[in-house]
PDB file of N, CA and C in Angstrom:
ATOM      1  N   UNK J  30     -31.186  22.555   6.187  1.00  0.00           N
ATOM      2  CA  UNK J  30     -31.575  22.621   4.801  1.00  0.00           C
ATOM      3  C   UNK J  30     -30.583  21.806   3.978  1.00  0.00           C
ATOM      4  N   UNK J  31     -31.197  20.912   2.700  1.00  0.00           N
ATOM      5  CA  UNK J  31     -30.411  20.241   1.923  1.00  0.00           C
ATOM      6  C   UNK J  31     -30.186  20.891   0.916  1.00  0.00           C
ATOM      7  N   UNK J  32     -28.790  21.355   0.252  1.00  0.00           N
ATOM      8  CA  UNK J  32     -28.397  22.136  -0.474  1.00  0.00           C
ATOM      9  C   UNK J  32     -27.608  20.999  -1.598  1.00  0.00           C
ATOM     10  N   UNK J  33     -27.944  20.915  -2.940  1.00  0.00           N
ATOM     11  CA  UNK J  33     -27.748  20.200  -3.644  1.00  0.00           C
ATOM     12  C   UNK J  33     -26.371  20.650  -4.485  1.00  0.00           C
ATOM     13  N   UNK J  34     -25.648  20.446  -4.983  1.00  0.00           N
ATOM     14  CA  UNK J  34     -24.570  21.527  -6.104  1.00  0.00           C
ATOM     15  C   UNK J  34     -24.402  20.660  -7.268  1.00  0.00           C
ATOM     16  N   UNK J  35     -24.765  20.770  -8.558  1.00  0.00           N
ATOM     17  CA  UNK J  35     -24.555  20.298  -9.785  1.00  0.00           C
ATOM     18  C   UNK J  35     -23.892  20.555 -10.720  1.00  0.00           C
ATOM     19  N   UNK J  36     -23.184  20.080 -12.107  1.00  0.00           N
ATOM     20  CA  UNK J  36     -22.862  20.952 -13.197  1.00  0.00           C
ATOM     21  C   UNK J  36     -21.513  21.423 -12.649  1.00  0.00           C
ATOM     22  N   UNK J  37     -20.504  20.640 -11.774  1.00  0.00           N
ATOM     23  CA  UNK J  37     -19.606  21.293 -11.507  1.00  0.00           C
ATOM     24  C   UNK J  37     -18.675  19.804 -11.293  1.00  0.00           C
ATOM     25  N   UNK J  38     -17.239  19.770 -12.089  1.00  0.00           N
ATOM     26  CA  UNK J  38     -16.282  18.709 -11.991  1.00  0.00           C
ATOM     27  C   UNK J  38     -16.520  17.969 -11.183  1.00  0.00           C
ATOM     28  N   UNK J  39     -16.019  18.955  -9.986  1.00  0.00           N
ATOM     29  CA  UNK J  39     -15.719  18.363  -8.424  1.00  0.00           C
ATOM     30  C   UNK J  39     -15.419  19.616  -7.452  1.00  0.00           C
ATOM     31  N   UNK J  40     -14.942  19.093  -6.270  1.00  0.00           N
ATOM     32  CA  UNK J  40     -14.189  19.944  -5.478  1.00  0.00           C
ATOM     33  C   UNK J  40     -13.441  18.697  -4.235  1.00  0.00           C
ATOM     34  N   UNK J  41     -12.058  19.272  -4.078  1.00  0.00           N
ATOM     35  CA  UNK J  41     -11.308  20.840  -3.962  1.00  0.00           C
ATOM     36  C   UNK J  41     -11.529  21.114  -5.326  1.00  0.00           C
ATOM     37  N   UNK J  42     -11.202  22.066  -5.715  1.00  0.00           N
ATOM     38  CA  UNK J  42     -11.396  22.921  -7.455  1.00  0.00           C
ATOM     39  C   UNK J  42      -9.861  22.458  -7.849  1.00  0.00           C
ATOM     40  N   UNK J  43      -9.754  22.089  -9.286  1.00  0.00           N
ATOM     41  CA  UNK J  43      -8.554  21.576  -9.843  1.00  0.00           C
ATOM     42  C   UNK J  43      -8.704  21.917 -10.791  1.00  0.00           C
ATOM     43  N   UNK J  44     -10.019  22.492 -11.600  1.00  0.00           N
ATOM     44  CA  UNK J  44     -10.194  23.331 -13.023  1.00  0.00           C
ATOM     45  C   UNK J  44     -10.162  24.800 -13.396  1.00  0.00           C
ATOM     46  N   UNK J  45     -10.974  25.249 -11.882  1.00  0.00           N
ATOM     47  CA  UNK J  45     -11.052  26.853 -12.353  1.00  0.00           C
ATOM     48  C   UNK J  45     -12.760  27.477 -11.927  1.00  0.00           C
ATOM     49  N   UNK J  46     -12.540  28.601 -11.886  1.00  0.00           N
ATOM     50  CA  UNK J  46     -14.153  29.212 -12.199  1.00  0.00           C
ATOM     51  C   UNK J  46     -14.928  28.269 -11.109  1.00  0.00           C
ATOM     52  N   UNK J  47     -16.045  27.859 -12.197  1.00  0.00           N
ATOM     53  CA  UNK J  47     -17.372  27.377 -11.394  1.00  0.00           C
ATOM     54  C   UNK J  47     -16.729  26.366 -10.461  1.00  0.00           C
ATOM     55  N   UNK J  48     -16.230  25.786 -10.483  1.00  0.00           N
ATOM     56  CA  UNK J  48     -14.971  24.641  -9.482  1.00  0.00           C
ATOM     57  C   UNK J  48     -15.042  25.665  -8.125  1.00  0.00           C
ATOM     58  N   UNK J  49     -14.226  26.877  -8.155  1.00  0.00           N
ATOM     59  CA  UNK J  49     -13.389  27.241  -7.405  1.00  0.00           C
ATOM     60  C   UNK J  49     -14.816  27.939  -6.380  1.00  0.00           C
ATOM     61  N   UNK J  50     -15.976  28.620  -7.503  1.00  0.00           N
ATOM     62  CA  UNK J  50     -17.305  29.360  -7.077  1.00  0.00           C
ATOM     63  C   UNK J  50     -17.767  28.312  -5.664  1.00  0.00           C
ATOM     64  N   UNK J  51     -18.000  27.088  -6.601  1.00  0.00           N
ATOM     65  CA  UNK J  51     -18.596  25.927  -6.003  1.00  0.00           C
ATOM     66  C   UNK J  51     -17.986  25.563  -4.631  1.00  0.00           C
ATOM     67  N   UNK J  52     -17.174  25.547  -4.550  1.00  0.00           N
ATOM     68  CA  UNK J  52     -16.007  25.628  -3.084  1.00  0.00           C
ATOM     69  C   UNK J  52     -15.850  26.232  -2.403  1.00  0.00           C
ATOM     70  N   UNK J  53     -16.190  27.272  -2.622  1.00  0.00           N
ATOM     71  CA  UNK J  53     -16.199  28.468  -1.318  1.00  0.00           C
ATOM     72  C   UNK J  53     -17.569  28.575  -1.381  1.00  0.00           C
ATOM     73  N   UNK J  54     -18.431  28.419  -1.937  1.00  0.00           N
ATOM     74  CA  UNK J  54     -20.184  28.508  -1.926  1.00  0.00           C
ATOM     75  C   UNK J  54     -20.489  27.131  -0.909  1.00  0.00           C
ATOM     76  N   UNK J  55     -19.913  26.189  -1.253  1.00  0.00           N
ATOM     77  CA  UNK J  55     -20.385  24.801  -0.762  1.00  0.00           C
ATOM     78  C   UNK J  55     -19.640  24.877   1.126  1.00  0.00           C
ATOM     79  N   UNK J  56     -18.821  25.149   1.235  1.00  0.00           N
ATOM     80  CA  UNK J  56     -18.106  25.288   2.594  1.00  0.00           C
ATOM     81  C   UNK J  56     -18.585  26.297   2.816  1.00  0.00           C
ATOM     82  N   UNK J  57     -19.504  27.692   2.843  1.00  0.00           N
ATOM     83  CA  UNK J  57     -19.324  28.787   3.618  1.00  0.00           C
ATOM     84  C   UNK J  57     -20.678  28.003   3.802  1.00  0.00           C
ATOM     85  N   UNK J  58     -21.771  27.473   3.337  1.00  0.00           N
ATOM     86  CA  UNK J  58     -23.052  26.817   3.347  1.00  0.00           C
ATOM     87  C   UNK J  58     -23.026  25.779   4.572  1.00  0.00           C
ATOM     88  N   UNK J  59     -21.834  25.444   4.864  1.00  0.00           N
ATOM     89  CA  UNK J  59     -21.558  24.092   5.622  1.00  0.00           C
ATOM     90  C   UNK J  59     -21.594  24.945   7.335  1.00  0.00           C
ATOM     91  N   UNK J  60     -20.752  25.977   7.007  1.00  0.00           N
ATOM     92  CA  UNK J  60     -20.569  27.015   7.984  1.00  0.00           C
ATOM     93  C   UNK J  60     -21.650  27.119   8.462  1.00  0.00           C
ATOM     94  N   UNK J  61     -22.599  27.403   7.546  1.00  0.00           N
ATOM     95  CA  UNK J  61     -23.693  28.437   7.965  1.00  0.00           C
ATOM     96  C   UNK J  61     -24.879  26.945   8.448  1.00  0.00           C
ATOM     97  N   UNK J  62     -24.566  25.611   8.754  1.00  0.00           N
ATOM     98  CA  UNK J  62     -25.322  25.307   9.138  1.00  0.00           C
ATOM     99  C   UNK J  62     -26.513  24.071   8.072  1.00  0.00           C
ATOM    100  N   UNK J  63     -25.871  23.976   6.557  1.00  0.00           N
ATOM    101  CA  UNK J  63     -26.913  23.574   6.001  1.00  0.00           C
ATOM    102  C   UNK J  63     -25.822  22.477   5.611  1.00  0.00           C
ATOM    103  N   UNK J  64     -26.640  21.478   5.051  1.00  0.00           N
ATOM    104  CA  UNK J  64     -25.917  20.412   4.450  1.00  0.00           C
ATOM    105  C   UNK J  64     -26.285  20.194   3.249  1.00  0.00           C
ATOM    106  N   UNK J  65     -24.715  20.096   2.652  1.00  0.00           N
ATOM    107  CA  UNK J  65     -24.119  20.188   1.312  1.00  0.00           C
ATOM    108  C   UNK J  65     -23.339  19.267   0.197  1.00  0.00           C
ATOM    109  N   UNK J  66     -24.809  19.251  -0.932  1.00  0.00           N
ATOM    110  CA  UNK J  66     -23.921  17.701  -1.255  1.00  0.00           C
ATOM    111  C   UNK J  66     -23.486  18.253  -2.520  1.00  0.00           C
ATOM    112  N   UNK J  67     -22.170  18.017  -3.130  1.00  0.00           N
ATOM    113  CA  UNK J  67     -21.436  18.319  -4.288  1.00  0.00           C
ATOM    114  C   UNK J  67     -21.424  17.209  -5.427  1.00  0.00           C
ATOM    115  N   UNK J  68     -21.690  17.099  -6.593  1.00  0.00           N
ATOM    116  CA  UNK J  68     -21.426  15.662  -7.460  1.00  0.00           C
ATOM    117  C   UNK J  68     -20.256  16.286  -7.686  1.00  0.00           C
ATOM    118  N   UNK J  69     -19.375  15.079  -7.667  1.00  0.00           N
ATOM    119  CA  UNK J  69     -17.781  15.050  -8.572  1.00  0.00           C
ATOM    120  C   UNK J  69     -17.738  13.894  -9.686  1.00  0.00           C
ATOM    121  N   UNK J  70     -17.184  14.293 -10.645  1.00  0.00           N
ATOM    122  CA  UNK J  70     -16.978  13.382 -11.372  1.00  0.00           C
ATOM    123  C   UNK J  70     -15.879  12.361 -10.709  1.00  0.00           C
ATOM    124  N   UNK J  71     -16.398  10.975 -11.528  1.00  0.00           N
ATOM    125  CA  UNK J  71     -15.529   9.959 -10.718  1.00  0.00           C
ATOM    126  C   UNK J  71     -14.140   9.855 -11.440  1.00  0.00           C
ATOM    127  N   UNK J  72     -13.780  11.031 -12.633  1.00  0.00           N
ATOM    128  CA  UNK J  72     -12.571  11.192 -12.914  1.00  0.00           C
ATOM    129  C   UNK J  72     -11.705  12.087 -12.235  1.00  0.00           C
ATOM    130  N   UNK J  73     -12.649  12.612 -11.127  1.00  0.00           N
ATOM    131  CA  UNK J  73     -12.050  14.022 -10.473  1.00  0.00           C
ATOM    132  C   UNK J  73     -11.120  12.925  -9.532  1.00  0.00           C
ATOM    133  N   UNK J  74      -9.835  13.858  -8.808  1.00  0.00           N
ATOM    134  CA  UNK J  74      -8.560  13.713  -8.353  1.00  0.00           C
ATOM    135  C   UNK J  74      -8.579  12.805  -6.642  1.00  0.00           C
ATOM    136  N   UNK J  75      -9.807  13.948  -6.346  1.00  0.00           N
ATOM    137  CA  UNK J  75     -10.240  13.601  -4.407  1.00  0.00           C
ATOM    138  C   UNK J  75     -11.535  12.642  -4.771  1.00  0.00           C
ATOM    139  N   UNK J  76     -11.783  11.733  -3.937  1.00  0.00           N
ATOM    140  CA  UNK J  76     -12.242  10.624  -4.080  1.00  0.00           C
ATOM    141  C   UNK J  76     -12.226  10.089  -2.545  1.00  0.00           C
ATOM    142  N   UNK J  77     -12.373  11.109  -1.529  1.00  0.00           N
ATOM    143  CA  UNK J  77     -13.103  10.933  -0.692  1.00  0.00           C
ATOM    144  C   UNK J  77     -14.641  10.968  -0.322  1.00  0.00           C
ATOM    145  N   UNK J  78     -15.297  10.733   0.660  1.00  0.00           N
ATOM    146  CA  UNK J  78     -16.568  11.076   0.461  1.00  0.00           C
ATOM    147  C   UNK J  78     -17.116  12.623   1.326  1.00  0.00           C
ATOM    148  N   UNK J  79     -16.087  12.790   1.825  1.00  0.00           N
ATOM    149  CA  UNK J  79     -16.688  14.080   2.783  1.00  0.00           C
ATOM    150  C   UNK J  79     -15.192  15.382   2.260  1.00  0.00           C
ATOM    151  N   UNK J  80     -15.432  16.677   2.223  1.00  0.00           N
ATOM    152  CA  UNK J  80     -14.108  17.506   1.754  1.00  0.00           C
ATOM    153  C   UNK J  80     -15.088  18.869   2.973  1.00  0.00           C
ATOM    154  N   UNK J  81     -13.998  18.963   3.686  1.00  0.00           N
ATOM    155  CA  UNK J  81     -14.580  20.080   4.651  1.00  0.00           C
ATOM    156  C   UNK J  81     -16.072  19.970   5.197  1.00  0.00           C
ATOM    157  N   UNK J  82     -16.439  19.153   5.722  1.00  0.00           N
ATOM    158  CA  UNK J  82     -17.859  19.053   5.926  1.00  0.00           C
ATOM    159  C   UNK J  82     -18.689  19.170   4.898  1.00  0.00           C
ATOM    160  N   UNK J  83     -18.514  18.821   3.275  1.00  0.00           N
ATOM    161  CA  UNK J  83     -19.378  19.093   2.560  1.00  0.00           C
ATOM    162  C   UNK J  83     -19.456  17.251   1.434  1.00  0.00           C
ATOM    163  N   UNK J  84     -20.670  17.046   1.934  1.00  0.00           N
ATOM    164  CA  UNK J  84     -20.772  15.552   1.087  1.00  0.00           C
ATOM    165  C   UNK J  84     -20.551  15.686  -0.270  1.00  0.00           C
ATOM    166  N   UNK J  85     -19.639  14.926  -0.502  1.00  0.00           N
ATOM    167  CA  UNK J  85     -19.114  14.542  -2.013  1.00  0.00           C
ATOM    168  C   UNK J  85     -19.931  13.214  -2.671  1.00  0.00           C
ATOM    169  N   UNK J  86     -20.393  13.406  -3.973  1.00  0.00           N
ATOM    170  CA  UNK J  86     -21.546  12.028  -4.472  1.00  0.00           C
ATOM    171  C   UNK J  86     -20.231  12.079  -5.610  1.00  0.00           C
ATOM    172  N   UNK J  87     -19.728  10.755  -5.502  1.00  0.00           N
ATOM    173  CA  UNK J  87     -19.161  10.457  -7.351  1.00  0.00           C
ATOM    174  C   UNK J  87     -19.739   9.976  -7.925  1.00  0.00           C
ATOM    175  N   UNK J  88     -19.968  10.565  -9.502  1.00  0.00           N
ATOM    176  CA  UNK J  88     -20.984  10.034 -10.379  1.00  0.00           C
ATOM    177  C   UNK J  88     -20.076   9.948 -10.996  1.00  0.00           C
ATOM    178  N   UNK J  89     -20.875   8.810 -11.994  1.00  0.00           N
ATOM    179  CA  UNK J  89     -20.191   8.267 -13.255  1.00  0.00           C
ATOM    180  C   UNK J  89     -19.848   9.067 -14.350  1.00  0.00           C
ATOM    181  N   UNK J  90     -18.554   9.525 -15.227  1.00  0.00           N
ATOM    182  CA  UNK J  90     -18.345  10.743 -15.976  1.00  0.00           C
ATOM    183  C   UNK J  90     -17.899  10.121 -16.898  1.00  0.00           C
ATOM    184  N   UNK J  91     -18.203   9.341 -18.171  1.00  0.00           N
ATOM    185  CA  UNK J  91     -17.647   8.654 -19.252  1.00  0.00           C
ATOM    186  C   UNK J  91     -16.803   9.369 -20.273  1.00  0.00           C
ATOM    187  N   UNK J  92     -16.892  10.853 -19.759  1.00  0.00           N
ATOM    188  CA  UNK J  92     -15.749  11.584 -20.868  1.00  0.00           C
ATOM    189  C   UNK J  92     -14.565  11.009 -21.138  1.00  0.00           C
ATOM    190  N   UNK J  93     -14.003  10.611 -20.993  1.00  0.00           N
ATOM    191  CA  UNK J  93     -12.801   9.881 -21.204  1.00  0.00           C
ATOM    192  C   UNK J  93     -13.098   8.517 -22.057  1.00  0.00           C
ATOM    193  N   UNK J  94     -14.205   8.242 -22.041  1.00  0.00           N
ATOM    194  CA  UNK J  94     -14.446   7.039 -23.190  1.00  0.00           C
ATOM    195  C   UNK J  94     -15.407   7.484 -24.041  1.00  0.00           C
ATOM    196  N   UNK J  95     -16.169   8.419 -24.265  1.00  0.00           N
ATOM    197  CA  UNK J  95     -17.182   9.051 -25.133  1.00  0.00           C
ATOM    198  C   UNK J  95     -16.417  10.105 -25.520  1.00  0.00           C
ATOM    199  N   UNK J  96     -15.584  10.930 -25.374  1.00  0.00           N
ATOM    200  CA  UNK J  96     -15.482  12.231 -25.965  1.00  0.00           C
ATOM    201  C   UNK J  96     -16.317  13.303 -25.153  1.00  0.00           C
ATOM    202  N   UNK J  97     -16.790  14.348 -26.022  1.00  0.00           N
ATOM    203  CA  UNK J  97     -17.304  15.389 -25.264  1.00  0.00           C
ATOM    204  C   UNK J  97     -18.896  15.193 -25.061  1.00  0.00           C
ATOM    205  N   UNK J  98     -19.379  14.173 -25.763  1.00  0.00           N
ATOM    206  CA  UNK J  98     -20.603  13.648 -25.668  1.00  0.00           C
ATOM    207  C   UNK J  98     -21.102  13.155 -23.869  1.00  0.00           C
ATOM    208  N   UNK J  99     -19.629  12.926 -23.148  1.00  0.00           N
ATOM    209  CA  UNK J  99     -19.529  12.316 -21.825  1.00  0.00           C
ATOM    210  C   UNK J  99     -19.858  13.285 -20.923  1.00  0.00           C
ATOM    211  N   UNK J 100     -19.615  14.543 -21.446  1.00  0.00           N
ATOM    212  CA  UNK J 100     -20.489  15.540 -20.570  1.00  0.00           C
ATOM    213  C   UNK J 100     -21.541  15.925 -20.462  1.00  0.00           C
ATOM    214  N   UNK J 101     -22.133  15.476 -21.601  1.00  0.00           N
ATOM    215  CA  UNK J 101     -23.860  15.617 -21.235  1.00  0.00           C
ATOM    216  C   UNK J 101     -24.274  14.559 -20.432  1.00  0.00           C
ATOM    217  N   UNK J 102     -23.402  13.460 -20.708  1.00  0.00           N
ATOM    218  CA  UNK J 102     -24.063  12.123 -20.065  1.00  0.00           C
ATOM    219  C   UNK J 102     -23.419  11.896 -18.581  1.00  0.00           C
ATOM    220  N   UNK J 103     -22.873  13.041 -18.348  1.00  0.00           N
ATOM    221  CA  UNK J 103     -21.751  13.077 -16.789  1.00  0.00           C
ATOM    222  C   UNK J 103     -23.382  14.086 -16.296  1.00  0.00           C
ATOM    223  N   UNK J 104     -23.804  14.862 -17.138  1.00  0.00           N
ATOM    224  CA  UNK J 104     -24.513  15.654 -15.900  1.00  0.00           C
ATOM    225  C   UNK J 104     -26.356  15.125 -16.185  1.00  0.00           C
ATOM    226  N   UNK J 105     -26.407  14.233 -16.967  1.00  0.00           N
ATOM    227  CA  UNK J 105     -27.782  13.612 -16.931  1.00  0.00           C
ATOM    228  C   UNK J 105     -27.577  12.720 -16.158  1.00  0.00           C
ATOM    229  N   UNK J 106     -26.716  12.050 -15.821  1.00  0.00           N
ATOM    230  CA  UNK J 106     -26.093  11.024 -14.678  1.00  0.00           C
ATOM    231  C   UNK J 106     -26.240  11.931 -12.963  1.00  0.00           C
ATOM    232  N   UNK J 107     -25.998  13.024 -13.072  1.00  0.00           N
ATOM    233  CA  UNK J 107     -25.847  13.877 -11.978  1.00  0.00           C
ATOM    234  C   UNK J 107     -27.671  14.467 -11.337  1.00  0.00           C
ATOM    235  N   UNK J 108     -28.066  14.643 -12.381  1.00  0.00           N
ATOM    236  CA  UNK J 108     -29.575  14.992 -12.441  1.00  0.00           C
ATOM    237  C   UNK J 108     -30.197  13.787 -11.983  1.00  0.00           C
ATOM    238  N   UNK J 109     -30.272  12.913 -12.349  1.00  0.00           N
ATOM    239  CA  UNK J 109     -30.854  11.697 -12.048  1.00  0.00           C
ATOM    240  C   UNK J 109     -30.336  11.625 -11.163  1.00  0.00           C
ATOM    241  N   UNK J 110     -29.443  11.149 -10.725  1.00  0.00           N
ATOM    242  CA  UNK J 110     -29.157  10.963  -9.098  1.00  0.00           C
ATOM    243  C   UNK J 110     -30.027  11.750  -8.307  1.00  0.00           C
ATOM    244  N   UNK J 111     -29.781  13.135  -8.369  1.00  0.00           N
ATOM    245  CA  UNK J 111     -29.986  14.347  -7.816  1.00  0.00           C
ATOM    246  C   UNK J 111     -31.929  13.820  -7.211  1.00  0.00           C
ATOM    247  N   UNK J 112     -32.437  13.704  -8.299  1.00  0.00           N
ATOM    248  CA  UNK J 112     -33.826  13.328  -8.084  1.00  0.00           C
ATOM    249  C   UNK J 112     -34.212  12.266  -7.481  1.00  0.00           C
ATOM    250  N   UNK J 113     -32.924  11.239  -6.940  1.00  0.00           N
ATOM    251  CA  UNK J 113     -32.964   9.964  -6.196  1.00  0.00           C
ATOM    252  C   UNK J 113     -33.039  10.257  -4.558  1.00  0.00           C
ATOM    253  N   UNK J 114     -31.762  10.954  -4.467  1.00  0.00           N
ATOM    254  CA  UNK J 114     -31.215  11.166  -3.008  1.00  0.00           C
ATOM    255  C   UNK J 114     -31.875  12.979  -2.684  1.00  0.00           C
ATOM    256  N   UNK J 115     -31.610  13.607  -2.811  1.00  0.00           N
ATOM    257  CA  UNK J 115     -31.610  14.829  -2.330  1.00  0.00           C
ATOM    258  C   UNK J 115     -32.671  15.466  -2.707  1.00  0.00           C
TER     259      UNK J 115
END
């Protein structure tokens, strides 16, 4: 099964909360057999493509040049993808 994860920084978790949810949700999923793709923002820290058996997608996150406006446009960026690949 393809298990999608959205609406979340990144992982490893470096923020908190839904980060940290997303990380132990996304690896116990990996465990159990399904494959797991995470969006990270491409401002997030790890910038590999795989973190514990769980596929990492970096999307484009313009917060840092838009302001907070970059987060709507970090996860309409994420959605759209989402409806490409997975």
């Amino acid at each position: 099964m393809k298990i999608g994860i959205i609406g979340t920084r990144g992982i490893p978790n470096h923020y908190g909360g839904f980060e940290q949810f997303a990380e132990h949700l996304a690896t116990y999923l990996v465990e159990k057999g399904c494959e797991v793709y995470v969006y990270n923002s491409s401002n997030h820290p790890y910038q590999e493509p795989l973190f514990k058996g769980v596929h990492i997608i970096h999307c484009n996150d313009p917060e840092s040049k838009m302001g907070t406006i970059g987060q709507f446009v970090y996860d309409l960026n994420c959605i759209l993808d989402t409806r490409k690949k997975i």
